[in-house]
JSON list of C-alpha atoms in Angstrom, two decimals:
[
{"chain": "G", "resi": 1, "resn": "MET", "atom": "CA", "xyz": [-94.15, 99.62, -195.80]},
{"chain": "G", "resi": 2, "resn": "GLU", "atom": "CA", "xyz": [-94.69, 101.51, -199.05]},
{"chain": "G", "resi": 3, "resn": "GLY", "atom": "CA", "xyz": [-98.01, 103.27, -199.08]},
{"chain": "G", "resi": 4, "resn": "ASN", "atom": "CA", "xyz": [-98.34, 103.31, -195.29]},
{"chain": "G", "resi": 5, "resn": "PHE", "atom": "CA", "xyz": [-97.29, 106.90, -194.73]},
{"chain": "G", "resi": 6, "resn": "LEU", "atom": "CA", "xyz": [-99.40, 108.92, -197.17]},
{"chain": "G", "resi": 7, "resn": "ARG", "atom": "CA", "xyz": [-99.88, 112.61, -196.62]},
{"chain": "G", "resi": 8, "resn": "LEU", "atom": "CA", "xyz": [-103.63, 113.06, -196.60]},
{"chain": "G", "resi": 9, "resn": "GLN", "atom": "CA", "xyz": [-105.83, 115.63, -194.94]},
{"chain": "G", "resi": 10, "resn": "SER", "atom": "CA", "xyz": [-108.56, 113.95, -192.89]},
{"chain": "G", "resi": 11, "resn": "THR", "atom": "CA", "xyz": [-111.96, 115.55, -192.79]},
{"chain": "G", "resi": 12, "resn": "ALA", "atom": "CA", "xyz": [-113.58, 112.50, -191.20]},
{"chain": "G", "resi": 13, "resn": "SER", "atom": "CA", "xyz": [-116.03, 112.94, -188.37]},
{"chain": "G", "resi": 14, "resn": "LEU", "atom": "CA", "xyz": [-115.77, 109.21, -187.56]},
{"chain": "G", "resi": 15, "resn": "LEU", "atom": "CA", "xyz": [-112.73, 107.04, -188.15]},
{"chain": "G", "resi": 16, "resn": "THR", "atom": "CA", "xyz": [-112.87, 103.24, -188.30]},
{"chain": "G", "resi": 17, "resn": "PHE", "atom": "CA", "xyz": [-109.72, 101.37, -187.27]},
{"chain": "G", "resi": 18, "resn": "PHE", "atom": "CA", "xyz": [-109.45, 97.63, -188.00]},
{"chain": "G", "resi": 19, "resn": "VAL", "atom": "CA", "xyz": [-106.87, 95.64, -186.03]},
{"chain": "G", "resi": 20, "resn": "THR", "atom": "CA", "xyz": [-105.42, 92.39, -187.34]},
{"chain": "G", "resi": 21, "resn": "ARG", "atom": "CA", "xyz": [-102.18, 90.61, -186.51]},
{"chain": "G", "resi": 22, "resn": "ASN", "atom": "CA", "xyz": [-99.32, 93.03, -187.11]},
{"chain": "G", "resi": 23, "resn": "ARG", "atom": "CA", "xyz": [-101.52, 95.41, -189.06]},
{"chain": "G", "resi": 24, "resn": "LEU", "atom": "CA", "xyz": [-103.71, 98.47, -188.56]},
{"chain": "G", "resi": 25, "resn": "GLN", "atom": "CA", "xyz": [-106.17, 99.60, -191.21]},
{"chain": "G", "resi": 26, "resn": "LEU", "atom": "CA", "xyz": [-108.06, 102.89, -191.29]},
{"chain": "G", "resi": 27, "resn": "TYR", "atom": "CA", "xyz": [-111.02, 104.28, -193.17]},
{"chain": "G", "resi": 28, "resn": "GLY", "atom": "CA", "xyz": [-112.64, 107.68, -192.77]},
{"chain": "G", "resi": 29, "resn": "SER", "atom": "CA", "xyz": [-114.37, 109.93, -195.27]},
{"chain": "G", "resi": 30, "resn": "GLY", "atom": "CA", "xyz": [-113.51, 112.86, -197.48]},
{"chain": "G", "resi": 31, "resn": "ASN", "atom": "CA", "xyz": [-109.81, 112.64, -198.33]},
{"chain": "G", "resi": 32, "resn": "LEU", "atom": "CA", "xyz": [-109.57, 109.39, -196.37]},
{"chain": "G", "resi": 33, "resn": "SER", "atom": "CA", "xyz": [-112.26, 107.69, -198.46]},
{"chain": "G", "resi": 34, "resn": "ARG", "atom": "CA", "xyz": [-110.07, 104.67, -199.08]},
{"chain": "G", "resi": 35, "resn": "VAL", "atom": "CA", "xyz": [-108.47, 102.18, -196.75]},
{"chain": "G", "resi": 36, "resn": "VAL", "atom": "CA", "xyz": [-104.94, 103.00, -195.60]},
{"chain": "G", "resi": 37, "resn": "THR", "atom": "CA", "xyz": [-102.73, 100.43, -193.91]},
{"chain": "G", "resi": 38, "resn": "LEU", "atom": "CA", "xyz": [-99.95, 100.39, -191.34]},
{"chain": "G", "resi": 39, "resn": "ASP", "atom": "CA", "xyz": [-97.92, 97.18, -191.18]},
{"chain": "G", "resi": 40, "resn": "VAL", "atom": "CA", "xyz": [-96.33, 96.58, -187.77]},
{"chain": "G", "resi": 41, "resn": "PRO", "atom": "CA", "xyz": [-93.09, 94.54, -187.84]},
{"chain": "G", "resi": 42, "resn": "GLN", "atom": "CA", "xyz": [-92.60, 91.61, -185.49]},
{"chain": "G", "resi": 43, "resn": "THR", "atom": "CA", "xyz": [-89.80, 93.50, -183.77]},
{"chain": "G", "resi": 44, "resn": "ILE", "atom": "CA", "xyz": [-92.57, 95.74, -182.39]},
{"chain": "G", "resi": 45, "resn": "GLU", "atom": "CA", "xyz": [-95.55, 93.37, -182.15]},
{"chain": "G", "resi": 46, "resn": "LYS", "atom": "CA", "xyz": [-95.25, 89.61, -181.84]},
{"chain": "G", "resi": 47, "resn": "ASP", "atom": "CA", "xyz": [-97.83, 86.96, -180.98]},
{"chain": "G", "resi": 48, "resn": "LEU", "atom": "CA", "xyz": [-100.50, 89.58, -180.26]},
{"chain": "G", "resi": 49, "resn": "GLU", "atom": "CA", "xyz": [-98.28, 91.38, -177.73]},
{"chain": "G", "resi": 50, "resn": "ILE", "atom": "CA", "xyz": [-96.44, 94.68, -178.10]},
{"chain": "G", "resi": 51, "resn": "VAL", "atom": "CA", "xyz": [-92.77, 93.91, -177.43]},
{"chain": "G", "resi": 52, "resn": "ASP", "atom": "CA", "xyz": [-91.45, 97.40, -178.17]},
{"chain": "G", "resi": 53, "resn": "TYR", "atom": "CA", "xyz": [-93.76, 100.03, -176.67]},
{"chain": "G", "resi": 54, "resn": "PRO", "atom": "CA", "xyz": [-91.69, 103.11, -177.63]},
{"chain": "G", "resi": 55, "resn": "GLY", "atom": "CA", "xyz": [-91.39, 101.74, -181.16]},
{"chain": "G", "resi": 56, "resn": "PHE", "atom": "CA", "xyz": [-95.14, 101.14, -181.41]},
{"chain": "G", "resi": 57, "resn": "ILE", "atom": "CA", "xyz": [-96.01, 104.62, -180.14]},
{"chain": "G", "resi": 58, "resn": "SER", "atom": "CA", "xyz": [-93.45, 106.22, -182.44]},
{"chain": "G", "resi": 59, "resn": "MET", "atom": "CA", "xyz": [-94.78, 104.34, -185.48]},
{"chain": "G", "resi": 60, "resn": "LEU", "atom": "CA", "xyz": [-98.41, 105.15, -184.62]},
{"chain": "G", "resi": 61, "resn": "ASP", "atom": "CA", "xyz": [-97.56, 108.80, -184.03]},
{"chain": "G", "resi": 62, "resn": "LEU", "atom": "CA", "xyz": [-95.76, 109.11, -187.37]},
{"chain": "G", "resi": 63, "resn": "TRP", "atom": "CA", "xyz": [-98.63, 107.38, -189.18]},
{"chain": "G", "resi": 64, "resn": "CYS", "atom": "CA", "xyz": [-101.27, 109.68, -187.65]},
{"chain": "G", "resi": 65, "resn": "THR", "atom": "CA", "xyz": [-99.11, 112.76, -188.25]},
{"chain": "G", "resi": 66, "resn": "ASN", "atom": "CA", "xyz": [-98.53, 111.99, -191.92]},
{"chain": "G", "resi": 67, "resn": "LEU", "atom": "CA", "xyz": [-102.22, 111.27, -192.41]},
{"chain": "G", "resi": 68, "resn": "LYS", "atom": "CA", "xyz": [-102.96, 114.57, -190.63]},
{"chain": "G", "resi": 69, "resn": "LEU", "atom": "CA", "xyz": [-105.45, 112.89, -188.31]},
{"chain": "G", "resi": 70, "resn": "GLY", "atom": "CA", "xyz": [-107.05, 114.77, -185.47]},
{"chain": "G", "resi": 71, "resn": "ALA", "atom": "CA", "xyz": [-110.23, 116.13, -183.90]},
{"chain": "G", "resi": 72, "resn": "SER", "atom": "CA", "xyz": [-112.17, 112.98, -184.72]},
{"chain": "G", "resi": 73, "resn": "ASP", "atom": "CA", "xyz": [-114.16, 110.26, -183.02]},
{"chain": "G", "resi": 74, "resn": "ALA", "atom": "CA", "xyz": [-113.20, 106.66, -183.75]},
{"chain": "G", "resi": 75, "resn": "VAL", "atom": "CA", "xyz": [-114.29, 103.06, -183.37]},
{"chain": "G", "resi": 76, "resn": "ILE", "atom": "CA", "xyz": [-111.76, 100.24, -183.22]},
{"chain": "G", "resi": 77, "resn": "ILE", "atom": "CA", "xyz": [-112.76, 96.86, -184.66]},
{"chain": "G", "resi": 78, "resn": "PHE", "atom": "CA", "xyz": [-110.80, 93.76, -183.65]},
{"chain": "G", "resi": 79, "resn": "SER", "atom": "CA", "xyz": [-110.56, 91.05, -186.29]},
{"chain": "G", "resi": 80, "resn": "GLU", "atom": "CA", "xyz": [-111.18, 87.46, -185.23]},
{"chain": "G", "resi": 81, "resn": "ASP", "atom": "CA", "xyz": [-107.47, 86.63, -185.19]},
{"chain": "G", "resi": 82, "resn": "VAL", "atom": "CA", "xyz": [-106.64, 89.04, -182.33]},
{"chain": "G", "resi": 83, "resn": "TYR", "atom": "CA", "xyz": [-109.14, 87.95, -179.69]},
{"chain": "G", "resi": 84, "resn": "PHE", "atom": "CA", "xyz": [-110.31, 84.71, -178.09]},
{"chain": "G", "resi": 85, "resn": "VAL", "atom": "CA", "xyz": [-113.90, 83.48, -177.86]},
{"chain": "G", "resi": 86, "resn": "LYS", "atom": "CA", "xyz": [-115.56, 81.00, -175.52]},
{"chain": "G", "resi": 87, "resn": "GLU", "atom": "CA", "xyz": [-119.17, 79.86, -175.41]},
{"chain": "G", "resi": 88, "resn": "ALA", "atom": "CA", "xyz": [-120.62, 81.26, -172.19]},
{"chain": "G", "resi": 89, "resn": "LEU", "atom": "CA", "xyz": [-122.70, 79.22, -169.78]},
{"chain": "G", "resi": 90, "resn": "GLU", "atom": "CA", "xyz": [-126.16, 80.14, -168.56]},
{"chain": "G", "resi": 91, "resn": "ASN", "atom": "CA", "xyz": [-125.15, 81.53, -165.16]},
{"chain": "G", "resi": 92, "resn": "ASP", "atom": "CA", "xyz": [-127.90, 82.34, -162.68]},
{"chain": "G", "resi": 93, "resn": "SER", "atom": "CA", "xyz": [-125.73, 84.54, -160.48]},
{"chain": "G", "resi": 94, "resn": "GLU", "atom": "CA", "xyz": [-123.20, 87.32, -160.87]},
{"chain": "G", "resi": 95, "resn": "ASP", "atom": "CA", "xyz": [-120.61, 85.37, -158.86]},
{"chain": "G", "resi": 96, "resn": "LYS", "atom": "CA", "xyz": [-120.78, 82.39, -161.21]},
{"chain": "G", "resi": 97, "resn": "ALA", "atom": "CA", "xyz": [-120.48, 84.65, -164.22]},
{"chain": "G", "resi": 98, "resn": "MET", "atom": "CA", "xyz": [-117.45, 86.36, -162.64]},
{"chain": "G", "resi": 99, "resn": "ASN", "atom": "CA", "xyz": [-115.80, 83.01, -161.88]},
{"chain": "G", "resi": 100, "resn": "GLU", "atom": "CA", "xyz": [-116.38, 81.88, -165.46]},
{"chain": "G", "resi": 101, "resn": "ALA", "atom": "CA", "xyz": [-114.80, 85.08, -166.80]},
{"chain": "G", "resi": 102, "resn": "ASN", "atom": "CA", "xyz": [-111.80, 84.76, -164.47]},
{"chain": "G", "resi": 103, "resn": "THR", "atom": "CA", "xyz": [-111.25, 81.15, -165.51]},
{"chain": "G", "resi": 104, "resn": "PHE", "atom": "CA", "xyz": [-111.37, 82.23, -169.15]},
{"chain": "G", "resi": 105, "resn": "ILE", "atom": "CA", "xyz": [-108.82, 84.98, -168.50]},
{"chain": "G", "resi": 106, "resn": "GLN", "atom": "CA", "xyz": [-106.38, 82.42, -167.12]},
{"chain": "G", "resi": 107, "resn": "SER", "atom": "CA", "xyz": [-106.60, 80.40, -170.33]},
{"chain": "G", "resi": 108, "resn": "VAL", "atom": "CA", "xyz": [-105.61, 83.15, -172.77]},
{"chain": "G", "resi": 109, "resn": "PRO", "atom": "CA", "xyz": [-101.97, 84.09, -173.42]},
{"chain": "G", "resi": 110, "resn": "PHE", "atom": "CA", "xyz": [-102.20, 87.82, -172.74]},
{"chain": "G", "resi": 111, "resn": "GLU", "atom": "CA", "xyz": [-100.41, 89.26, -169.73]},
{"chain": "G", "resi": 112, "resn": "HIS", "atom": "CA", "xyz": [-103.33, 91.65, -169.20]},
{"chain": "G", "resi": 113, "resn": "SER", "atom": "CA", "xyz": [-106.75, 90.70, -170.57]},
{"chain": "G", "resi": 114, "resn": "ALA", "atom": "CA", "xyz": [-110.11, 92.41, -170.86]},
{"chain": "G", "resi": 115, "resn": "VAL", "atom": "CA", "xyz": [-113.16, 90.13, -170.97]},
{"chain": "G", "resi": 116, "resn": "LYS", "atom": "CA", "xyz": [-116.71, 90.96, -172.03]},
{"chain": "G", "resi": 117, "resn": "ARG", "atom": "CA", "xyz": [-119.84, 88.83, -172.24]},
{"chain": "G", "resi": 118, "resn": "PHE", "atom": "CA", "xyz": [-121.87, 89.13, -175.45]},
{"chain": "G", "resi": 119, "resn": "SER", "atom": "CA", "xyz": [-125.41, 87.98, -176.15]},
{"chain": "G", "resi": 120, "resn": "ILE", "atom": "CA", "xyz": [-126.09, 87.83, -179.88]},
{"chain": "G", "resi": 121, "resn": "GLY", "atom": "CA", "xyz": [-129.51, 86.30, -180.41]},
{"chain": "G", "resi": 122, "resn": "SER", "atom": "CA", "xyz": [-129.60, 83.03, -178.49]},
{"chain": "G", "resi": 123, "resn": "ALA", "atom": "CA", "xyz": [-125.78, 82.73, -178.46]},
{"chain": "G", "resi": 124, "resn": "LYS", "atom": "CA", "xyz": [-123.80, 83.86, -175.43]},
{"chain": "G", "resi": 125, "resn": "GLN", "atom": "CA", "xyz": [-120.07, 84.30, -175.75]},
{"chain": "G", "resi": 126, "resn": "LEU", "atom": "CA", "xyz": [-117.13, 85.50, -173.74]},
{"chain": "G", "resi": 127, "resn": "VAL", "atom": "CA", "xyz": [-114.51, 87.51, -175.60]},
{"chain": "G", "resi": 128, "resn": "ALA", "atom": "CA", "xyz": [-111.00, 88.12, -174.25]},
{"chain": "G", "resi": 129, "resn": "ALA", "atom": "CA", "xyz": [-108.70, 90.72, -175.82]},
{"chain": "G", "resi": 130, "resn": "ASN", "atom": "CA", "xyz": [-105.31, 92.20, -175.03]},
{"chain": "G", "resi": 131, "resn": "GLU", "atom": "CA", "xyz": [-106.10, 95.01, -172.59]},
{"chain": "G", "resi": 132, "resn": "ARG", "atom": "CA", "xyz": [-102.59, 96.47, -172.71]},
{"chain": "G", "resi": 133, "resn": "TYR", "atom": "CA", "xyz": [-102.67, 96.69, -176.50]},
{"chain": "G", "resi": 134, "resn": "MET", "atom": "CA", "xyz": [-106.02, 98.49, -176.43]},
{"chain": "G", "resi": 135, "resn": "THR", "atom": "CA", "xyz": [-104.81, 100.94, -173.78]},
{"chain": "G", "resi": 136, "resn": "VAL", "atom": "CA", "xyz": [-101.63, 101.82, -175.67]},
{"chain": "G", "resi": 137, "resn": "LEU", "atom": "CA", "xyz": [-103.52, 102.24, -178.95]},
{"chain": "G", "resi": 138, "resn": "ILE", "atom": "CA", "xyz": [-106.25, 104.40, -177.41]},
{"chain": "G", "resi": 139, "resn": "ASP", "atom": "CA", "xyz": [-103.71, 106.57, -175.56]},
{"chain": "G", "resi": 140, "resn": "GLY", "atom": "CA", "xyz": [-101.66, 106.99, -178.73]},
{"chain": "G", "resi": 141, "resn": "LEU", "atom": "CA", "xyz": [-104.70, 108.10, -180.72]},
{"chain": "G", "resi": 142, "resn": "ARG", "atom": "CA", "xyz": [-105.74, 110.49, -177.94]},
{"chain": "G", "resi": 143, "resn": "THR", "atom": "CA", "xyz": [-102.50, 112.46, -178.42]},
{"chain": "G", "resi": 144, "resn": "HIS", "atom": "CA", "xyz": [-103.86, 113.32, -181.89]},
{"chain": "G", "resi": 145, "resn": "ASP", "atom": "CA", "xyz": [-107.23, 114.42, -180.47]},
{"chain": "G", "resi": 146, "resn": "ILE", "atom": "CA", "xyz": [-108.88, 111.19, -181.59]},
{"chain": "G", "resi": 147, "resn": "THR", "atom": "CA", "xyz": [-111.54, 109.97, -179.14]},
{"chain": "G", "resi": 148, "resn": "VAL", "atom": "CA", "xyz": [-112.20, 106.22, -179.18]},
{"chain": "G", "resi": 149, "resn": "LEU", "atom": "CA", "xyz": [-115.91, 105.58, -178.67]},
{"chain": "G", "resi": 150, "resn": "GLY", "atom": "CA", "xyz": [-115.57, 101.82, -178.50]},
{"chain": "G", "resi": 151, "resn": "VAL", "atom": "CA", "xyz": [-113.52, 98.70, -179.18]},
{"chain": "G", "resi": 152, "resn": "VAL", "atom": "CA", "xyz": [-115.62, 95.80, -180.48]},
{"chain": "G", "resi": 153, "resn": "PRO", "atom": "CA", "xyz": [-115.01, 92.34, -181.99]},
{"chain": "G", "resi": 154, "resn": "VAL", "atom": "CA", "xyz": [-115.85, 92.03, -185.65]},
{"chain": "G", "resi": 155, "resn": "PHE", "atom": "CA", "xyz": [-118.52, 89.36, -185.12]},
{"chain": "G", "resi": 156, "resn": "VAL", "atom": "CA", "xyz": [-120.95, 91.94, -183.67]},
{"chain": "G", "resi": 157, "resn": "LEU", "atom": "CA", "xyz": [-121.13, 93.63, -187.09]},
{"chain": "G", "resi": 158, "resn": "GLU", "atom": "CA", "xyz": [-124.11, 91.95, -188.75]},
{"chain": "G", "resi": 159, "resn": "GLY", "atom": "CA", "xyz": [-123.23, 90.88, -192.28]},
{"chain": "G", "resi": 160, "resn": "GLN", "atom": "CA", "xyz": [-119.64, 92.09, -191.83]},
{"chain": "G", "resi": 161, "resn": "GLY", "atom": "CA", "xyz": [-118.43, 89.61, -189.20]},
{"chain": "G", "resi": 162, "resn": "ALA", "atom": "CA", "xyz": [-116.71, 87.21, -191.59]},
{"chain": "G", "resi": 163, "resn": "LYS", "atom": "CA", "xyz": [-114.47, 89.88, -193.11]},
{"chain": "G", "resi": 164, "resn": "ARG", "atom": "CA", "xyz": [-110.76, 89.77, -192.42]},
{"chain": "G", "resi": 165, "resn": "VAL", "atom": "CA", "xyz": [-109.93, 93.18, -193.91]},
{"chain": "G", "resi": 166, "resn": "LEU", "atom": "CA", "xyz": [-111.48, 96.62, -193.63]},
{"chain": "G", "resi": 167, "resn": "ASP", "atom": "CA", "xyz": [-113.54, 97.97, -196.50]},
{"chain": "G", "resi": 168, "resn": "PRO", "atom": "CA", "xyz": [-115.89, 100.97, -197.00]},
{"chain": "G", "resi": 169, "resn": "ASP", "atom": "CA", "xyz": [-119.01, 98.85, -196.38]},
{"chain": "G", "resi": 170, "resn": "MET", "atom": "CA", "xyz": [-117.75, 97.85, -192.93]},
{"chain": "G", "resi": 171, "resn": "ALA", "atom": "CA", "xyz": [-116.95, 101.47, -192.08]},
{"chain": "G", "resi": 172, "resn": "LYS", "atom": "CA", "xyz": [-120.40, 102.58, -193.25]},
{"chain": "G", "resi": 173, "resn": "TYR", "atom": "CA", "xyz": [-122.01, 99.91, -191.06]},
{"chain": "G", "resi": 174, "resn": "VAL", "atom": "CA", "xyz": [-120.03, 101.17, -188.05]},
{"chain": "G", "resi": 175, "resn": "SER", "atom": "CA", "xyz": [-121.08, 104.74, -188.70]},
{"chain": "G", "resi": 176, "resn": "SER", "atom": "CA", "xyz": [-124.78, 103.91, -189.10]},
{"chain": "G", "resi": 177, "resn": "HIS", "atom": "CA", "xyz": [-124.88, 101.59, -186.04]},
{"chain": "G", "resi": 178, "resn": "LEU", "atom": "CA", "xyz": [-122.73, 103.65, -183.70]},
{"chain": "G", "resi": 179, "resn": "ASP", "atom": "CA", "xyz": [-125.31, 103.91, -180.91]},
{"chain": "G", "resi": 180, "resn": "THR", "atom": "CA", "xyz": [-125.72, 100.12, -180.92]},
{"chain": "G", "resi": 181, "resn": "LEU", "atom": "CA", "xyz": [-122.00, 99.38, -180.99]},
{"chain": "G", "resi": 182, "resn": "LYS", "atom": "CA", "xyz": [-120.85, 101.69, -178.20]},
{"chain": "G", "resi": 183, "resn": "PRO", "atom": "CA", "xyz": [-122.46, 99.63, -175.39]},
{"chain": "G", "resi": 184, "resn": "MET", "atom": "CA", "xyz": [-120.71, 96.55, -176.82]},
{"chain": "G", "resi": 185, "resn": "SER", "atom": "CA", "xyz": [-117.25, 98.01, -176.29]},
{"chain": "G", "resi": 186, "resn": "ILE", "atom": "CA", "xyz": [-114.79, 95.64, -174.62]},
{"chain": "G", "resi": 187, "resn": "VAL", "atom": "CA", "xyz": [-113.29, 98.60, -172.76]},
{"chain": "G", "resi": 188, "resn": "PRO", "atom": "CA", "xyz": [-115.25, 101.58, -171.39]},
{"chain": "G", "resi": 189, "resn": "PRO", "atom": "CA", "xyz": [-115.75, 104.04, -174.26]},
{"chain": "G", "resi": 190, "resn": "GLU", "atom": "CA", "xyz": [-114.41, 107.55, -173.99]},
{"chain": "G", "resi": 191, "resn": "ARG", "atom": "CA", "xyz": [-116.83, 110.45, -173.94]},
{"chain": "G", "resi": 192, "resn": "PRO", "atom": "CA", "xyz": [-117.46, 111.93, -177.39]},
{"chain": "G", "resi": 193, "resn": "ARG", "atom": "CA", "xyz": [-115.66, 115.15, -178.12]},
{"chain": "G", "resi": 194, "resn": "GLU", "atom": "CA", "xyz": [-117.73, 118.24, -177.40]},
{"chain": "G", "resi": 195, "resn": "THR", "atom": "CA", "xyz": [-117.46, 121.10, -179.86]},
{"chain": "G", "resi": 196, "resn": "PRO", "atom": "CA", "xyz": [-117.95, 124.44, -178.08]},
{"chain": "G", "resi": 197, "resn": "SER", "atom": "CA", "xyz": [-120.88, 126.48, -179.33]},
{"chain": "G", "resi": 198, "resn": "LYS", "atom": "CA", "xyz": [-120.33, 129.94, -180.77]},
{"chain": "G", "resi": 199, "resn": "GLU", "atom": "CA", "xyz": [-121.83, 131.45, -177.65]},
{"chain": "G", "resi": 200, "resn": "VAL", "atom": "CA", "xyz": [-119.28, 129.65, -175.49]},
{"chain": "G", "resi": 201, "resn": "GLU", "atom": "CA", "xyz": [-116.44, 130.73, -177.77]},
{"chain": "G", "resi": 202, "resn": "VAL", "atom": "CA", "xyz": [-117.57, 134.38, -177.67]},
{"chain": "G", "resi": 203, "resn": "PHE", "atom": "CA", "xyz": [-117.90, 134.24, -173.89]},
{"chain": "G", "resi": 204, "resn": "ALA", "atom": "CA", "xyz": [-114.40, 132.80, -173.62]},
{"chain": "G", "resi": 205, "resn": "LYS", "atom": "CA", "xyz": [-112.99, 135.58, -175.79]},
{"chain": "G", "resi": 206, "resn": "LYS", "atom": "CA", "xyz": [-114.77, 138.22, -173.70]},
{"chain": "G", "resi": 207, "resn": "ASN", "atom": "CA", "xyz": [-113.38, 136.62, -170.55]},
{"chain": "G", "resi": 208, "resn": "GLN", "atom": "CA", "xyz": [-109.86, 136.77, -171.96]},
{"chain": "G", "resi": 209, "resn": "ARG", "atom": "CA", "xyz": [-110.25, 140.47, -172.80]},
{"chain": "G", "resi": 210, "resn": "PHE", "atom": "CA", "xyz": [-111.63, 141.20, -169.34]},
{"chain": "G", "resi": 211, "resn": "VAL", "atom": "CA", "xyz": [-108.60, 139.53, -167.72]},
{"chain": "G", "resi": 212, "resn": "VAL", "atom": "CA", "xyz": [-106.22, 141.61, -169.89]},
{"chain": "G", "resi": 213, "resn": "PHE", "atom": "CA", "xyz": [-108.04, 144.88, -169.08]},
{"chain": "G", "resi": 214, "resn": "LEU", "atom": "CA", "xyz": [-108.10, 143.99, -165.39]},
{"chain": "G", "resi": 215, "resn": "GLY", "atom": "CA", "xyz": [-104.38, 143.31, -165.41]},
{"chain": "G", "resi": 216, "resn": "VAL", "atom": "CA", "xyz": [-103.63, 146.64, -167.08]},
{"chain": "G", "resi": 217, "resn": "PHE", "atom": "CA", "xyz": [-105.88, 148.45, -164.60]},
{"chain": "G", "resi": 218, "resn": "VAL", "atom": "CA", "xyz": [-104.10, 146.86, -161.61]},
{"chain": "G", "resi": 219, "resn": "VAL", "atom": "CA", "xyz": [-100.68, 147.81, -163.02]},
{"chain": "G", "resi": 220, "resn": "LEU", "atom": "CA", "xyz": [-101.81, 151.43, -163.48]},
{"chain": "G", "resi": 221, "resn": "ILE", "atom": "CA", "xyz": [-103.04, 151.60, -159.88]},
{"chain": "G", "resi": 222, "resn": "ILE", "atom": "CA", "xyz": [-99.71, 150.26, -158.61]},
{"chain": "G", "resi": 223, "resn": "VAL", "atom": "CA", "xyz": [-97.75, 152.80, -160.70]},
{"chain": "G", "resi": 224, "resn": "LEU", "atom": "CA", "xyz": [-100.00, 155.62, -159.44]},
{"chain": "G", "resi": 225, "resn": "ALA", "atom": "CA", "xyz": [-99.51, 154.52, -155.84]},
{"chain": "G", "resi": 226, "resn": "ILE", "atom": "CA", "xyz": [-95.72, 154.49, -156.26]},
{"chain": "G", "resi": 227, "resn": "LEU", "atom": "CA", "xyz": [-95.76, 158.00, -157.76]},
{"chain": "G", "resi": 228, "resn": "LEU", "atom": "CA", "xyz": [-97.83, 159.32, -154.84]},
{"chain": "G", "resi": 229, "resn": "LEU", "atom": "CA", "xyz": [-95.42, 157.77, -152.32]},
{"chain": "G", "resi": 230, "resn": "LEU", "atom": "CA", "xyz": [-92.41, 159.33, -154.04]},
{"chain": "G", "resi": 231, "resn": "ARG", "atom": "CA", "xyz": [-93.82, 162.88, -153.73]}
]
């Protein structure tokens, strides 16, 4: 586990997470301009399933805290050893496509699966991933103000699909192809974080002051009314 919990200040606007069996890797920019790794023991994750949810959340929370992550957007890349792929048929109806996806779901070992159909060139593939794992990971990152814009299999990254570890080139590809990758997300992407404009911030501050002044004014009226009644 040495080297997993490094105290770094993240200035990244986009974080790239790479998920492999029992391992999370992260690359950002600025002070996170190198890959950092979190190894997950089999007592927490085994055979692509989380077996200790509190332990996983606690480990993820400590990792993010020590890396000082927050207020960032992120993309999660799944390596080829954490999802299942099936060649998709040429279905001429939505019902047939749905039946094919449901049959595929029954064949994978996950208790809860998410399936997405991909068309890369002439190839059509179905990908099944662990939906529960994705949900827990996304929710855990959200507690650190990290918004996940998409979860995609590594094979959709042109020229990067054969890689089994995260490197800066893969992260740069994700950053430069973000608009293309978001629609490929296996799960619905979260909305990007919105940074309030200065005008909005000033308006909010003025609103707060108005509420304070109004409260003081109401209190003064009540005190004056009590004094008049006591005369």
